[in-house]
mmCIF file of C-alpha atoms in Angstrom:
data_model
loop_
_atom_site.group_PDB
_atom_site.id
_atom_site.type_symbol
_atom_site.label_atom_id
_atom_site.label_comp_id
_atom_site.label_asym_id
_atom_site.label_seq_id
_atom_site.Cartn_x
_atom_site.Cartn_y
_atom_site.Cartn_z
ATOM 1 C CA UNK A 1204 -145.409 84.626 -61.516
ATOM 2 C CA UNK A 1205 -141.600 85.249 -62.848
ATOM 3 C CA UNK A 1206 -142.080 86.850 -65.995
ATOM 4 C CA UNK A 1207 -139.129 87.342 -68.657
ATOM 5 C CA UNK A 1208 -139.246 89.558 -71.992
ATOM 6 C CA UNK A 1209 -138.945 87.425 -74.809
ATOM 7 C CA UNK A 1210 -138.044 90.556 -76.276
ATOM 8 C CA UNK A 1211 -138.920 94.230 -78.106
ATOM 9 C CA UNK A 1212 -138.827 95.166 -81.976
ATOM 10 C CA UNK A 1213 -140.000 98.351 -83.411
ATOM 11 C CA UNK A 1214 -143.038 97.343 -85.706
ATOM 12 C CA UNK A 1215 -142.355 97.432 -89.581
ATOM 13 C CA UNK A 1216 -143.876 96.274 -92.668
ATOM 14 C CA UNK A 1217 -142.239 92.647 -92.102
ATOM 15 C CA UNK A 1218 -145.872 91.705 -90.320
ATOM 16 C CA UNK A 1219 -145.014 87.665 -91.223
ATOM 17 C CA UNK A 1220 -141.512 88.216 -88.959
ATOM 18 C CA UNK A 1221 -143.184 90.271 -86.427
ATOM 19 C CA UNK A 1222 -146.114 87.669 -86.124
ATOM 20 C CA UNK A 1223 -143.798 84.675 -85.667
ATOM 21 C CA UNK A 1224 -142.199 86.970 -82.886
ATOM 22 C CA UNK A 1225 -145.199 87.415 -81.062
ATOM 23 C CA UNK A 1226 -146.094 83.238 -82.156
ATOM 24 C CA UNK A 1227 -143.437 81.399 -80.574
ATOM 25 C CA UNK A 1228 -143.495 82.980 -77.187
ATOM 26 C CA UNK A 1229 -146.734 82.774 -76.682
ATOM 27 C CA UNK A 1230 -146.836 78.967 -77.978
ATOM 28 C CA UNK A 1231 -143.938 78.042 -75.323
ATOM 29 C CA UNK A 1232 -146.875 79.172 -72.533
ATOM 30 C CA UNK A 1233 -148.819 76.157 -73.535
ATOM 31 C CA UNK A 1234 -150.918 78.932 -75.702
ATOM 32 C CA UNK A 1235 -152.564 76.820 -79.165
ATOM 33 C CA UNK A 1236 -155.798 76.494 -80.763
ATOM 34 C CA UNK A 1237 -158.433 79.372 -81.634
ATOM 35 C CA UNK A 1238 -156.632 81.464 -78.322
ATOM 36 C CA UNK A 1239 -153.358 81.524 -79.609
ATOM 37 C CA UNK A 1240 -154.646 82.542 -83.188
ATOM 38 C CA UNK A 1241 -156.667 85.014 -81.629
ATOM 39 C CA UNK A 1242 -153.344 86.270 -79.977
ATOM 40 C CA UNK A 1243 -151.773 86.809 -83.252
ATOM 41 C CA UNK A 1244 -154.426 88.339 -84.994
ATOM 42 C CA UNK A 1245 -155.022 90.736 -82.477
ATOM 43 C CA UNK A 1246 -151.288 91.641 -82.454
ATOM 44 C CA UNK A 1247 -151.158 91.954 -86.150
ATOM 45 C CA UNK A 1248 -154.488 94.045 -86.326
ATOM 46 C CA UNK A 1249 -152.198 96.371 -83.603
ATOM 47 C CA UNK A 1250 -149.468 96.461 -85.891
ATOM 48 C CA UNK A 1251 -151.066 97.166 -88.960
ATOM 49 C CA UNK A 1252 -152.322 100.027 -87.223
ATOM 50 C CA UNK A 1253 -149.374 101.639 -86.416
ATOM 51 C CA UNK A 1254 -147.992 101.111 -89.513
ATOM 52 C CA UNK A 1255 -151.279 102.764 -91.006
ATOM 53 C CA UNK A 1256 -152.072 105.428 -88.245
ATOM 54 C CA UNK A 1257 -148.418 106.318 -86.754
ATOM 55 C CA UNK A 1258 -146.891 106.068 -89.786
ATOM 56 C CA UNK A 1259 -144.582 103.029 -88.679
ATOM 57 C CA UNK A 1260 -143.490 104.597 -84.982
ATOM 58 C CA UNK A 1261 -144.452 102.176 -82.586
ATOM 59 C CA UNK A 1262 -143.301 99.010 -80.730
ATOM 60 C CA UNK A 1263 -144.225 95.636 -79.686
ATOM 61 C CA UNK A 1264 -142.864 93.780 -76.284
ATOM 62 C CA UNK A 1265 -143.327 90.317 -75.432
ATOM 63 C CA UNK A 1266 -143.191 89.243 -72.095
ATOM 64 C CA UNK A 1267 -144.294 85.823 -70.466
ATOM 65 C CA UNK A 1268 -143.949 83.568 -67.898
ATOM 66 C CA UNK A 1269 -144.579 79.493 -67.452
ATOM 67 C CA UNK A 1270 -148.653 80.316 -68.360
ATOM 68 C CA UNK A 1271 -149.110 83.941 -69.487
ATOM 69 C CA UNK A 1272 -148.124 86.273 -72.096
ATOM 70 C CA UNK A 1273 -148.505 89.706 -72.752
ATOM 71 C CA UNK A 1274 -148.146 91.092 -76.042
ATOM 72 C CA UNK A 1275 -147.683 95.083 -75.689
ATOM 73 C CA UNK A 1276 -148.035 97.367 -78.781
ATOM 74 C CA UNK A 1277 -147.051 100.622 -78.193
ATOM 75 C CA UNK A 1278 -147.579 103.236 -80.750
ATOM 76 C CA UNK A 1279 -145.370 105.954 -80.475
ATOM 77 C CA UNK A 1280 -147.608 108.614 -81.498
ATOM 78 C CA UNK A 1281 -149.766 107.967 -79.102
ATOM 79 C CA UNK A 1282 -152.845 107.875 -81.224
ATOM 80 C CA UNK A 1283 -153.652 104.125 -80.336
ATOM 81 C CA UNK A 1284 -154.970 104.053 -76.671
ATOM 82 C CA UNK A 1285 -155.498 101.263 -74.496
ATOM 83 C CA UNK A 1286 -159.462 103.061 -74.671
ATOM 84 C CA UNK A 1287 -159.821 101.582 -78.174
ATOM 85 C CA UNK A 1288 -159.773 98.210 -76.795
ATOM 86 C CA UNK A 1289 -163.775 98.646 -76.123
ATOM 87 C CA UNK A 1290 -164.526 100.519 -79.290
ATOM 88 C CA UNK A 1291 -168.164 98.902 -80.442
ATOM 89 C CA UNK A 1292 -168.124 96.795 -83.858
ATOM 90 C CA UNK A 1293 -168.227 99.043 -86.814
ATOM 91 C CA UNK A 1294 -171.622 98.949 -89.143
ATOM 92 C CA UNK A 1295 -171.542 95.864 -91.563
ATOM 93 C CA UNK A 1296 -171.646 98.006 -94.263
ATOM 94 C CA UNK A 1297 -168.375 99.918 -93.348
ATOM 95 C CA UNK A 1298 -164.893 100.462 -95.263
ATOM 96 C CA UNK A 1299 -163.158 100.064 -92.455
ATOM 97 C CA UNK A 1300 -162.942 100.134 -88.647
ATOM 98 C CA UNK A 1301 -163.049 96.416 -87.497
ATOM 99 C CA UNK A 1302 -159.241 96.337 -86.346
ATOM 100 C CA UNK A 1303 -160.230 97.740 -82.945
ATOM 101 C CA UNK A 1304 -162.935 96.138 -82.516
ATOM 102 C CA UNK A 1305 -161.116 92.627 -83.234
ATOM 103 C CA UNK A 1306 -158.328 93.834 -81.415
ATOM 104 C CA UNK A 1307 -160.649 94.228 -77.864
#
């Protein structure tokens, strides 16, 4: 598999510019449906996160090939771990924590 880096932005509040970053890409794989909206949820759940939890200092990458893309969010802060990818759903009844959980 040849991949190529569609490219690297630092994340910001622009989350509709970032997502259609992370969009096309991932569509040019053959990506659609329910997967490639999962793709781009999960990315923006990422993002918002670093914009909540790093205070804006993090990154994402994009690379792909003919069939696969990786979206990588890198938080700069280091506070969001590829370990939160298995975190457990929160309660129903919660204020919050569902981003990781969507994000795994």
């Amino acid at each position: 598999m040849r991949e190529q880096r569609a490219g690297s932005w630092p994340i910001t509040d622009d989350l509709p510019s970032l997502r259609e970053q992370v969009y096309r890409p991932a569509a040019r794989t053959g990506l659609e449906g329910q997967r490639l909206e999962d793709l781009v949820l999960a990315f923006s759940e990422a993002a918002s996160n670093v914009l909540e939890h790093a205070h804006g200092r993090g990154s994402v990458t994009v690379w792909h090939s003919a069939t696969d893309v990786v979206v990588e969010v890198t938080d700069h802060l280091g506070r969001l771990t590829p370990g939160h990818r298995h975190r457990p759903r929160s309660p129903l009844h919660a204020r919050s924590g569902y981003g990781l959980w969507l994000m795994g």
